[in-house]
Short mmCIF file of C-alpha atoms (C1' of nucleotides) in Angstrom, two decimals:
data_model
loop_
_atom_site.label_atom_id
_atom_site.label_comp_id
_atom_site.label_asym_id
_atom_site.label_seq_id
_atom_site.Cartn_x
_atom_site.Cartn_y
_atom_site.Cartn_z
CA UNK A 79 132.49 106.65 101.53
CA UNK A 80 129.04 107.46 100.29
CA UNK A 81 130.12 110.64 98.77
CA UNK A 82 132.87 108.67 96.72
CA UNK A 83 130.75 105.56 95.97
CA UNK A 84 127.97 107.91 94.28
CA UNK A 85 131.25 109.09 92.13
CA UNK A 86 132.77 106.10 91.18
CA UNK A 87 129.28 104.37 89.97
CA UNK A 88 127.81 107.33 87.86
CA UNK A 89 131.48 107.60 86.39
CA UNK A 90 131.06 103.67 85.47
CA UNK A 91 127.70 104.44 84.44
CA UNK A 92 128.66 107.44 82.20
CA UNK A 93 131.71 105.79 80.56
CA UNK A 94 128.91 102.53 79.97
CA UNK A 95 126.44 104.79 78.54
CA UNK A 96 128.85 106.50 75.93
CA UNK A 97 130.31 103.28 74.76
CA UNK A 98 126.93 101.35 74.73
CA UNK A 99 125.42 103.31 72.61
CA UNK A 100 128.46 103.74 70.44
CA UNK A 101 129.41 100.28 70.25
CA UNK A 102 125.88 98.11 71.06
CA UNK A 103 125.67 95.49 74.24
CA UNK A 104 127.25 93.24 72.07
CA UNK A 105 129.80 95.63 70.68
CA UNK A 106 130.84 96.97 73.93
CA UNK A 107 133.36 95.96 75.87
CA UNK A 108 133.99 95.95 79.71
CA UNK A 109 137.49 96.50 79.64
CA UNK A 110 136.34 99.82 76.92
CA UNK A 111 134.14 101.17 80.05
CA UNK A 112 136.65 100.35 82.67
CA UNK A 113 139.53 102.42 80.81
CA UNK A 114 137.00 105.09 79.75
CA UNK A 115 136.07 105.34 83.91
CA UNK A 116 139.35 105.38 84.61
CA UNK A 117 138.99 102.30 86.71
CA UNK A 118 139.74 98.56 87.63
CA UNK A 119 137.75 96.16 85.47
CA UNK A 120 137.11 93.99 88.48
CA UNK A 121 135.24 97.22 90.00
CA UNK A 122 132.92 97.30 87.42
CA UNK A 123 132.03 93.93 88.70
CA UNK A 124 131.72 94.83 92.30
CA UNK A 125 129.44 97.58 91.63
CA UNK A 126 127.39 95.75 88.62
CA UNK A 127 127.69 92.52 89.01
CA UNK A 128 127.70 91.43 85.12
CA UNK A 129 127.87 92.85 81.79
CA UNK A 130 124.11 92.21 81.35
CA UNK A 131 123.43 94.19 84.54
CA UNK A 132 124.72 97.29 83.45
CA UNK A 133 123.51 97.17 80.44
CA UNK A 134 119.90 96.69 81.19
CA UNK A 135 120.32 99.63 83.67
CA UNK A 136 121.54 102.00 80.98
CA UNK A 137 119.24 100.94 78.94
CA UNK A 138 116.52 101.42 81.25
CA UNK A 139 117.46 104.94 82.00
CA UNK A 140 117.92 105.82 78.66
CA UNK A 141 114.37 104.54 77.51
CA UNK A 142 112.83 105.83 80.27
CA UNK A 143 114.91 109.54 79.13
CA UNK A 144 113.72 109.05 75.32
CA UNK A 145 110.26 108.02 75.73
CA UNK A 146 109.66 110.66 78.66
CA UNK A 147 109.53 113.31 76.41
CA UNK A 148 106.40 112.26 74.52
CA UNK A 149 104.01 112.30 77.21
CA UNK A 150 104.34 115.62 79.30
CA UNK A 151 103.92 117.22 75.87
CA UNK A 152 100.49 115.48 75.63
CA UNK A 153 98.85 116.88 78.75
CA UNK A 154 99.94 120.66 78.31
CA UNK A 155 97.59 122.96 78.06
CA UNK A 156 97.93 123.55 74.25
CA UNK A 157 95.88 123.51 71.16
CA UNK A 158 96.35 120.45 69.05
CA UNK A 159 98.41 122.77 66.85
CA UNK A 160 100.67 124.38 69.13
CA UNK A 161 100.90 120.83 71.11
CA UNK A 162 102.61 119.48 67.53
CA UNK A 163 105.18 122.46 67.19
CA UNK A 164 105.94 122.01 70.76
CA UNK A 165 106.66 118.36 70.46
CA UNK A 166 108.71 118.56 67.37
CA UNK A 167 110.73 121.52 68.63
CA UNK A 168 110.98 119.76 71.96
CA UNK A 169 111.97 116.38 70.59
CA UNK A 170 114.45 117.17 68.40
CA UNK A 171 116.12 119.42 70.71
CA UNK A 172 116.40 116.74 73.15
CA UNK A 173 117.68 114.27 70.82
CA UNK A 174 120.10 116.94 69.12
CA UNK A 175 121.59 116.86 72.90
CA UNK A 176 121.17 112.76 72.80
CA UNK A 177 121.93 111.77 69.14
CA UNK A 178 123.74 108.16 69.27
CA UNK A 179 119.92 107.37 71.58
CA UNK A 180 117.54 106.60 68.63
CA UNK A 181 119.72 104.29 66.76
CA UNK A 182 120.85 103.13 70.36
CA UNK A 183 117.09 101.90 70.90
CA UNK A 184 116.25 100.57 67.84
CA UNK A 185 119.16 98.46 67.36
CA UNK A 186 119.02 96.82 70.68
CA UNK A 187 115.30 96.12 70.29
CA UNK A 188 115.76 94.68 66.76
CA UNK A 189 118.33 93.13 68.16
CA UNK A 190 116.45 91.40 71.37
CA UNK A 191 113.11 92.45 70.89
CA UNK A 192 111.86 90.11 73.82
CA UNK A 193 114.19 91.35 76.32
CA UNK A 194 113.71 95.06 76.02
CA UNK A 195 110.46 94.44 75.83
CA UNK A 196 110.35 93.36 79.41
CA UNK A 197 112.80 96.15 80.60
CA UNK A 198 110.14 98.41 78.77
CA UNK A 199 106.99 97.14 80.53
CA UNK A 200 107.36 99.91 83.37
CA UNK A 201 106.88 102.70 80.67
CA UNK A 202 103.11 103.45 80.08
CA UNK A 203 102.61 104.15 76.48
CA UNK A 204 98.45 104.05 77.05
CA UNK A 205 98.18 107.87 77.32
CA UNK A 206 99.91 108.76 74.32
CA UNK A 207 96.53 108.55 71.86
CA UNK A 208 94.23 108.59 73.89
CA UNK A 209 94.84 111.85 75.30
CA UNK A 210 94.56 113.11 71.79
CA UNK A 211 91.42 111.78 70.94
CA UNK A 212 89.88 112.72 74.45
CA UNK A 213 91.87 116.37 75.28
CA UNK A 214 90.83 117.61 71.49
CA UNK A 215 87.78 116.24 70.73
CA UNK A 216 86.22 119.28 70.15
CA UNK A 217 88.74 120.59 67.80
CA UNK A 218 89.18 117.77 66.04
CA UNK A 219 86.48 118.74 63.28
CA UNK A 220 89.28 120.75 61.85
CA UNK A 221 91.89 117.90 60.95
CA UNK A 222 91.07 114.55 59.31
CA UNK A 223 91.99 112.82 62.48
CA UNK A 224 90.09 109.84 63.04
CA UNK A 225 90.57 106.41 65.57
CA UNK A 226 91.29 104.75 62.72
CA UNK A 227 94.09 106.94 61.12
CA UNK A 228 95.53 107.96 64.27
CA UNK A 229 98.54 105.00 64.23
CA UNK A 230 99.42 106.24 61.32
CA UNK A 231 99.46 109.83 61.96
CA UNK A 232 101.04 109.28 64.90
CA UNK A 233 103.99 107.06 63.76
CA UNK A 234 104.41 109.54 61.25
CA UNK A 235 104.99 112.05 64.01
CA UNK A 236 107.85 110.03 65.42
CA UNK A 237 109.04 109.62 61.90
CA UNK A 238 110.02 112.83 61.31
CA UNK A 239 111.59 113.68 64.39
CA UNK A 240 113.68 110.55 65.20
CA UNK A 241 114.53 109.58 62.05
CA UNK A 242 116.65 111.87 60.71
CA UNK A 243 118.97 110.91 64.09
CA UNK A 244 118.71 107.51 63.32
CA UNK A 245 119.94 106.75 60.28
CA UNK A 246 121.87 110.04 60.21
CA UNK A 247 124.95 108.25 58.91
CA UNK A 248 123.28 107.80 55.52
CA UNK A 249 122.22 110.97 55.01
CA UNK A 250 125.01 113.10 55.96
CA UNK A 251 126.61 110.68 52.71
CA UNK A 252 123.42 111.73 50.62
CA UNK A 253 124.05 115.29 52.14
CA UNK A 254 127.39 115.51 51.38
CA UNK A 255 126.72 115.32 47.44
CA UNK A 256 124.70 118.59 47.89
CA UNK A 257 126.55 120.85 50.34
CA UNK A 258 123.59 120.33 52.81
CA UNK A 259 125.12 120.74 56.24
CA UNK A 260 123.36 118.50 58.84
CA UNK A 261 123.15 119.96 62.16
CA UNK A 262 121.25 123.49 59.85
CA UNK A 263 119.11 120.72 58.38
CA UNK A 264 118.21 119.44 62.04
CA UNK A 265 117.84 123.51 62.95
CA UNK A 266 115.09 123.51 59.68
CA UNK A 267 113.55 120.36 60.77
CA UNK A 268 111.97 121.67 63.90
CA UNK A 269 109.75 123.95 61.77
CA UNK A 270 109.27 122.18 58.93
CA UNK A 271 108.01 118.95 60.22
CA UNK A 272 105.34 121.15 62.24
CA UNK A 273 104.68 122.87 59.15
CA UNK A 274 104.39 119.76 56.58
CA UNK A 275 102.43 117.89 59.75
CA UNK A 276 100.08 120.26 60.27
CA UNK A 277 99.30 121.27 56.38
CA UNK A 278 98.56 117.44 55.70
CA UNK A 279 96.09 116.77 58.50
CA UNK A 280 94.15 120.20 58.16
CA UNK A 281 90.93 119.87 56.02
CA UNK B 97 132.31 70.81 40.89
CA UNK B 98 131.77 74.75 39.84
CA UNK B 99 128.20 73.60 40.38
CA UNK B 100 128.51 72.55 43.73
CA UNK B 101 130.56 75.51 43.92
CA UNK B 102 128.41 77.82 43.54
CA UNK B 103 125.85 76.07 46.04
CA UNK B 104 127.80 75.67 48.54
CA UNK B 105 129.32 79.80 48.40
CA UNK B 106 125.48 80.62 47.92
CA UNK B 107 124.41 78.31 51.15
CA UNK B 108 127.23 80.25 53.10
CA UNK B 109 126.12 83.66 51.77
CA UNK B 110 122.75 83.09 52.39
CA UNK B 111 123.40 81.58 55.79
CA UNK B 112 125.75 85.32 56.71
CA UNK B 113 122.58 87.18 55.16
CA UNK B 114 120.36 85.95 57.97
CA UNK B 115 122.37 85.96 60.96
CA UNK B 116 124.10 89.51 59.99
CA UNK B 117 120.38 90.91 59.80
CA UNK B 118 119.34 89.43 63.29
CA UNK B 119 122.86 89.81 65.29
CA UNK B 120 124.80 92.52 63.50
CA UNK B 121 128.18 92.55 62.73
CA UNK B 122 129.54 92.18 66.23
CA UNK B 123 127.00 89.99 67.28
CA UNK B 124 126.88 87.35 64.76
CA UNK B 125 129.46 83.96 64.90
CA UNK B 126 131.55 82.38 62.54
CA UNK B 127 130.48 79.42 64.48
CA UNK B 128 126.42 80.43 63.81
CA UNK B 129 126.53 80.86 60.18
CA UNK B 130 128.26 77.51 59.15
CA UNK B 131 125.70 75.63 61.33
CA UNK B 132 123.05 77.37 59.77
CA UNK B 133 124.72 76.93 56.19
CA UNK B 134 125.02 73.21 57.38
CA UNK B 135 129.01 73.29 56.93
CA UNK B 136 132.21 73.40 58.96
CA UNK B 137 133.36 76.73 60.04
CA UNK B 138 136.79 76.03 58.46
CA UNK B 139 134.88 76.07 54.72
CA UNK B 140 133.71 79.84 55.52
CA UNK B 141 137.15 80.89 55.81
CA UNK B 142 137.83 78.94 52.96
CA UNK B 143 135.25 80.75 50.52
CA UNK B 144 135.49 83.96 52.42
CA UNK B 145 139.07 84.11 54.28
CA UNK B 146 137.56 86.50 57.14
CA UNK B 147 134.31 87.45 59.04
CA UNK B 148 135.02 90.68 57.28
CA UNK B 149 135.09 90.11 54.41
CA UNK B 150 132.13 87.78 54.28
CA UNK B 151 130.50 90.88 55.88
CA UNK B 152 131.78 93.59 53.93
CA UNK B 153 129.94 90.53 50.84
CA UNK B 154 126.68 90.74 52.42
CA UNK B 155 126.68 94.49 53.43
CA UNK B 156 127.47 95.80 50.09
CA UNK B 157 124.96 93.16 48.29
CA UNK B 158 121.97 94.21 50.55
CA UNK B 159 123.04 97.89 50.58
CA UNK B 160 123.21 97.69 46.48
CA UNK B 161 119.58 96.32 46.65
CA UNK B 162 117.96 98.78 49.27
CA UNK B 163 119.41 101.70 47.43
CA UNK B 164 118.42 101.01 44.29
CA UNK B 165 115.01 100.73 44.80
CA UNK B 166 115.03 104.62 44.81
CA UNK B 167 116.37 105.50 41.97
CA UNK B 168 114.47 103.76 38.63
CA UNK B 169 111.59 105.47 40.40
CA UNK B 170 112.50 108.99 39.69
CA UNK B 171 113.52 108.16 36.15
CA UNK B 172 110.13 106.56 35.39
CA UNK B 173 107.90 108.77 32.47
CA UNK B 174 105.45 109.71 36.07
CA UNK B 175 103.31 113.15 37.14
CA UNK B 176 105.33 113.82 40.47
CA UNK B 177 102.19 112.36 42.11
CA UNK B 178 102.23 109.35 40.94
CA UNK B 179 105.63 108.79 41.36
CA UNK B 180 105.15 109.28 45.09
CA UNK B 181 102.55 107.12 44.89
CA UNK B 182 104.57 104.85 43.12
CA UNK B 183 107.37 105.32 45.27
CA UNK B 184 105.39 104.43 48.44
CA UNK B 185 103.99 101.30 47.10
CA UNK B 186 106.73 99.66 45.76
CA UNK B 187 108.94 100.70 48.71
CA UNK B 188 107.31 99.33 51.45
CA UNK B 189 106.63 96.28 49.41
CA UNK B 190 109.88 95.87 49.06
CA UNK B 191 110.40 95.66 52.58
CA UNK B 192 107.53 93.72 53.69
CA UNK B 193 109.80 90.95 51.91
CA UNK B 194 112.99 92.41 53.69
CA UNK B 195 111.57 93.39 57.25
CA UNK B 196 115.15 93.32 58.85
CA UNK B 197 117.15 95.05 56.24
CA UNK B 198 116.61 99.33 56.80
CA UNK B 199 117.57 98.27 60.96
CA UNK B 200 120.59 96.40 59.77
CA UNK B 201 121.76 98.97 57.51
CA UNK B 202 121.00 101.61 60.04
CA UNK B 203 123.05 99.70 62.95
CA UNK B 204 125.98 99.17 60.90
CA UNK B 205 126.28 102.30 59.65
CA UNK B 206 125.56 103.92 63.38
CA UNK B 207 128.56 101.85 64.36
CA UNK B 208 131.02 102.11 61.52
CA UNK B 209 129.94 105.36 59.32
CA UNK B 210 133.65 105.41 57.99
CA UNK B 211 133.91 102.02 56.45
CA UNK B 212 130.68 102.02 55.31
CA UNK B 213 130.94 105.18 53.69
CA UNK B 214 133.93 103.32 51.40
CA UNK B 215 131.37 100.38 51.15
CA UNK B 216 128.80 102.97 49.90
CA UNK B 217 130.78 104.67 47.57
CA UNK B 218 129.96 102.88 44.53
CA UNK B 219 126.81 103.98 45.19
CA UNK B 220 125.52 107.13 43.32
CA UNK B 221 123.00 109.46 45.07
CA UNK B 222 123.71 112.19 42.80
CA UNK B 223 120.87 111.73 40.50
CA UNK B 224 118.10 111.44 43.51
CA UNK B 225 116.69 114.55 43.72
CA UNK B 226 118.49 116.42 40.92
CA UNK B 227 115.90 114.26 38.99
CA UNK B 228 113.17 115.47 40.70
CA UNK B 229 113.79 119.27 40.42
CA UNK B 230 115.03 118.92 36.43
CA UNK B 231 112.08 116.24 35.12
CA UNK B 232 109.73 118.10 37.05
CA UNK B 233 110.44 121.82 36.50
CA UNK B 234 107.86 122.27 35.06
CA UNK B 235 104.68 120.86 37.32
CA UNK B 236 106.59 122.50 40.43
CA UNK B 237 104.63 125.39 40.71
CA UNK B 238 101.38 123.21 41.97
CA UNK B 239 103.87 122.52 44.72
CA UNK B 240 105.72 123.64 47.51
CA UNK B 241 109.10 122.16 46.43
CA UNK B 242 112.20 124.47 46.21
CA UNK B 243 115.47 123.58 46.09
CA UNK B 244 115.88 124.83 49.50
CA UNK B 245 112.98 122.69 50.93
CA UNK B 246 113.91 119.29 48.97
CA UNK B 247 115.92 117.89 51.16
CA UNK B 248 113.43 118.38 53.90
CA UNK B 249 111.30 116.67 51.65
CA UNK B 250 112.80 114.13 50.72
CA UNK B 251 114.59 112.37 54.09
CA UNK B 252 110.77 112.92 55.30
CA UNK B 253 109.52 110.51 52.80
CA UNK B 254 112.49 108.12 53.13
CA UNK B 255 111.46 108.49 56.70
CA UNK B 256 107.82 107.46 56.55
CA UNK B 257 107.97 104.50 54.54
CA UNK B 258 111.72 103.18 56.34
CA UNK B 259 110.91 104.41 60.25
CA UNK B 260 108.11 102.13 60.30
CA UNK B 261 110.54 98.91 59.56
CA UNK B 262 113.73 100.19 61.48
CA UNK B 263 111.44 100.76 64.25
CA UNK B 264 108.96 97.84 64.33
CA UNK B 265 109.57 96.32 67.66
CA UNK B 266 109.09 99.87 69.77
CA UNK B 267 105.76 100.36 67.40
CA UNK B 268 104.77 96.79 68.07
CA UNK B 269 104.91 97.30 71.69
CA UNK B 270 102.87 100.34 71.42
CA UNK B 271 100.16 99.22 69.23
CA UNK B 272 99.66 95.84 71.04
CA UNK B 273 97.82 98.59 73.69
CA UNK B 274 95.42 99.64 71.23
CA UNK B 275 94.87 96.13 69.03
CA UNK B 276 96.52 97.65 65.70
CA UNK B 277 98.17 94.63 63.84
CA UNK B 278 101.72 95.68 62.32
CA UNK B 279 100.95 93.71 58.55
CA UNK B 280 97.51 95.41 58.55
CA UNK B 281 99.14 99.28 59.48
CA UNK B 282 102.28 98.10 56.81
CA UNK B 283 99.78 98.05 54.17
CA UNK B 284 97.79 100.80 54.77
CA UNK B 285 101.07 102.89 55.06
CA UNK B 286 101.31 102.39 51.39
CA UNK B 287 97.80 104.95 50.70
CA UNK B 288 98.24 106.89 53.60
CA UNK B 289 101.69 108.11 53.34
CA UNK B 290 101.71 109.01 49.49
CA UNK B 291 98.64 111.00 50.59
CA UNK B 292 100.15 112.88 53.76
CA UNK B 293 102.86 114.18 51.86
CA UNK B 294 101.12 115.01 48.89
CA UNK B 295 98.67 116.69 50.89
CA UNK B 296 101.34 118.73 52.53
CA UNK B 297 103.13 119.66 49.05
CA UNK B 298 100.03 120.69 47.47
CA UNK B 299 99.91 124.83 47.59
"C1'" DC C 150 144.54 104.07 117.88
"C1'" DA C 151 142.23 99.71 116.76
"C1'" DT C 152 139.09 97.36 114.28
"C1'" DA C 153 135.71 96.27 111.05
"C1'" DA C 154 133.47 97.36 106.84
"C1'" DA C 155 133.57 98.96 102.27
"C1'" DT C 156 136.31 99.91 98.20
"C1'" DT C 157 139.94 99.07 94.79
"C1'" DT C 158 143.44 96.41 92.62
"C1'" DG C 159 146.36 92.90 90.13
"C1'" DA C 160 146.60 88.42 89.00
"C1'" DC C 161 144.22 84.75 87.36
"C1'" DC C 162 140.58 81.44 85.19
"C1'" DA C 163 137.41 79.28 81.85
"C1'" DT C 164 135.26 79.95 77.80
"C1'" DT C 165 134.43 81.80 73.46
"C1'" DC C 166 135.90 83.29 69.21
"C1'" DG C 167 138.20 84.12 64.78
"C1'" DG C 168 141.32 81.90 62.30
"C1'" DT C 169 144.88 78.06 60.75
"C1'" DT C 170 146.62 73.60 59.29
"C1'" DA C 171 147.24 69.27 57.59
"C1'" DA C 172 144.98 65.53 56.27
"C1'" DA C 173 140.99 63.38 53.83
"C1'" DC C 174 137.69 63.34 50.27
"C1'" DT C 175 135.57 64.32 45.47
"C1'" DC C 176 135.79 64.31 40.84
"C1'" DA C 177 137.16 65.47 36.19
"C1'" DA C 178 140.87 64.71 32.87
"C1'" DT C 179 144.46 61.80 31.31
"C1'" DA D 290 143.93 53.50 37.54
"C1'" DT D 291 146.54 57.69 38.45
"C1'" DT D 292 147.05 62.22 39.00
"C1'" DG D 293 146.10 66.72 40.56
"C1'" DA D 294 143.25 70.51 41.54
"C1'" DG D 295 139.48 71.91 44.17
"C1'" DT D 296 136.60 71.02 48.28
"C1'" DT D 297 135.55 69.61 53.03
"C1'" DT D 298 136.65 68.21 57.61
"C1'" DA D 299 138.46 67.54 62.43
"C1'" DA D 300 141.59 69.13 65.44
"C1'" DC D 301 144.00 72.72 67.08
"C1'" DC D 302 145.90 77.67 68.34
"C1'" DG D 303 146.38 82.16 70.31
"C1'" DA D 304 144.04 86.13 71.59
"C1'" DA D 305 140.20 88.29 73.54
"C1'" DT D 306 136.59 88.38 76.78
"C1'" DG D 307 133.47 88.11 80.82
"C1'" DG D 308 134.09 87.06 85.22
"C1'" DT D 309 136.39 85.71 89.94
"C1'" DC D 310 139.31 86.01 94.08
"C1'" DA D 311 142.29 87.03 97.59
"C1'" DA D 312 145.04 90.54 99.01
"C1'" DA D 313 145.73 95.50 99.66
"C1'" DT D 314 143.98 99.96 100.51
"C1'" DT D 315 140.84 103.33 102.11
"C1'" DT D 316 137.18 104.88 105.05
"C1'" DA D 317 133.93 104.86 108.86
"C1'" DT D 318 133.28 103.71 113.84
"C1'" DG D 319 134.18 102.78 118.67
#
DNA sequence: CATAAATTTGACCATTCGGTTAAACTCAAT
DNA sequence: ATTGAGTTTAACCGAATGGTCAAATTTATG
């Protein structure tokens, strides 16, 4: 039955997600995903045929998922200002929804940095800058933006959001030695990292 | 021989070093690290009786040498300023020479944050930024550095000199669009960085 | 209802992997 | 030269793991 196949394959694909990105490809283990679907082993065979398969197709969605959420931001209709709140509000509400996905990412592409390269050649990651330099040009007078300093700026951007998510083990250790609670400190982020953002590029 | 001794413990640990960084802990072989030591597998078990604890060796060796890069910084006779700048430079030189050690650290500690925390407790954070707001009491009012904001500040320069190097195969992927060469962005991360946030702390 | 197609299962297989063991080798001290 | 402690090796073991298969069950179709 369609209605039931469309079931049992997002519950596989669910249960694969959670313990991929809790446990890494090579971490994870079928017979983990089969118990935590509530299924056969063998079925997780029959629908994806081997370990590698579902894995690149949860990792595939999940990149996709992640790295979705940078453009759209880039082609509102939104001063270069608001476009930065909006993005780091955005972003880190997303990933406060999706924590385990930043470290998910990173570690598989340190891990196998020619593989998920290929499963990452669909995403388009041309726009992101560009659209900067070309939507704001006229505005741009105000910030020390240039070409050249863009990379920099930009990575910083991603810095400050994603960060925090992915090596949130070690600070919730630093954190703990202070009282700082970590999901407030995520809350403050959203603002801060607009704030401390926009202050340094301003002239 | 205690000489050969020592080579042959210091071939093995060397040999874990390498393939821990690249494969993790779950990903990396008994099997891998005594052919890349050059030995039989039956000698790691001999100097280190399991792949734990040759892992929990390495782990708490590389942790003890990321970590305390941070703190003779903040102890150093420094204006806050330079420190940062200080801070930034010696950093990221640090892991130019050590490219795959913030992703490992991040990984394992993404995958096991309650064993590592034990692995970390020797480890004292306490002095990090109790330093700052004590040495510096007095230069704080050219900033905007409370001790509400400092953690804020803080993780956000941890994350703009460490992002760069956890993340480098998603940036490489992105800036092979636009022709930006990842040594050549490393080192101007040193200057740029140090100036962003001091640029945003400035009142 | 009968039949074929799709789905699910339990049992099983081959390989890999961490770890063990007993024997062989090295070498310094007697 | 002999001894004995430390070092190294080859061969082996049991468990875990990814994957397969044929049989059983369910579902769709005439």
């Amino acid at each position: 039955m369609s209605e039931n196949e469309k079931l049992t394959e997002e519950k596989i694909f669910e249960a694969a997600t959670v313990v991929f990105e809790e446990e890494g490809l090579s971490g994870a283990r079928m017979q983990t995903i089969a118990d935590r679907a509530g299924i056969n082993k063998a079925l997780l065979h029959y629908y994806f045929r081997t370990k590698d398969h579902l894995f690149e197709a949860v990792f595939t969605k999940l990149a996709k998922k992640m790295f979705s959420k940078f453009n759209p931001i880039f082609e509102k209709e939104l001063s270069l200002e608001e476009k930065i709140r909006f993005f780091f509000r955005e972003h880190i509400s997303f990933m406060q929804h999706n924590p385990k996905l930043p470290g998910f990412i990173i570690n598989e592409i340190n891990h196998n940095p020619q593989r998920i390269k290929k499963l990452l050649s669909n995403i388009d990651f041309k726009k992101l800058w560009s659209t900067i330099l070309e939507h704001h040009a006229h505005e741009l007078y105000k910030y020390n933006i240039t070409e050249e300093n863009l990379p920099q700026i930009m990575t910083t951007i991603a810095s400050l959001s994603v960060f925090p998510f992915a090596a949130r083990g070690i600070l919730e250790i630093v954190f703990n030695n202070y009282g700082v609670n970590f999901d407030k400190y995520i809350e403050d982020r959203k603002t801060f990292a607009a704030d401390f953002v926009i202050k340094a590029i301003t002239k």
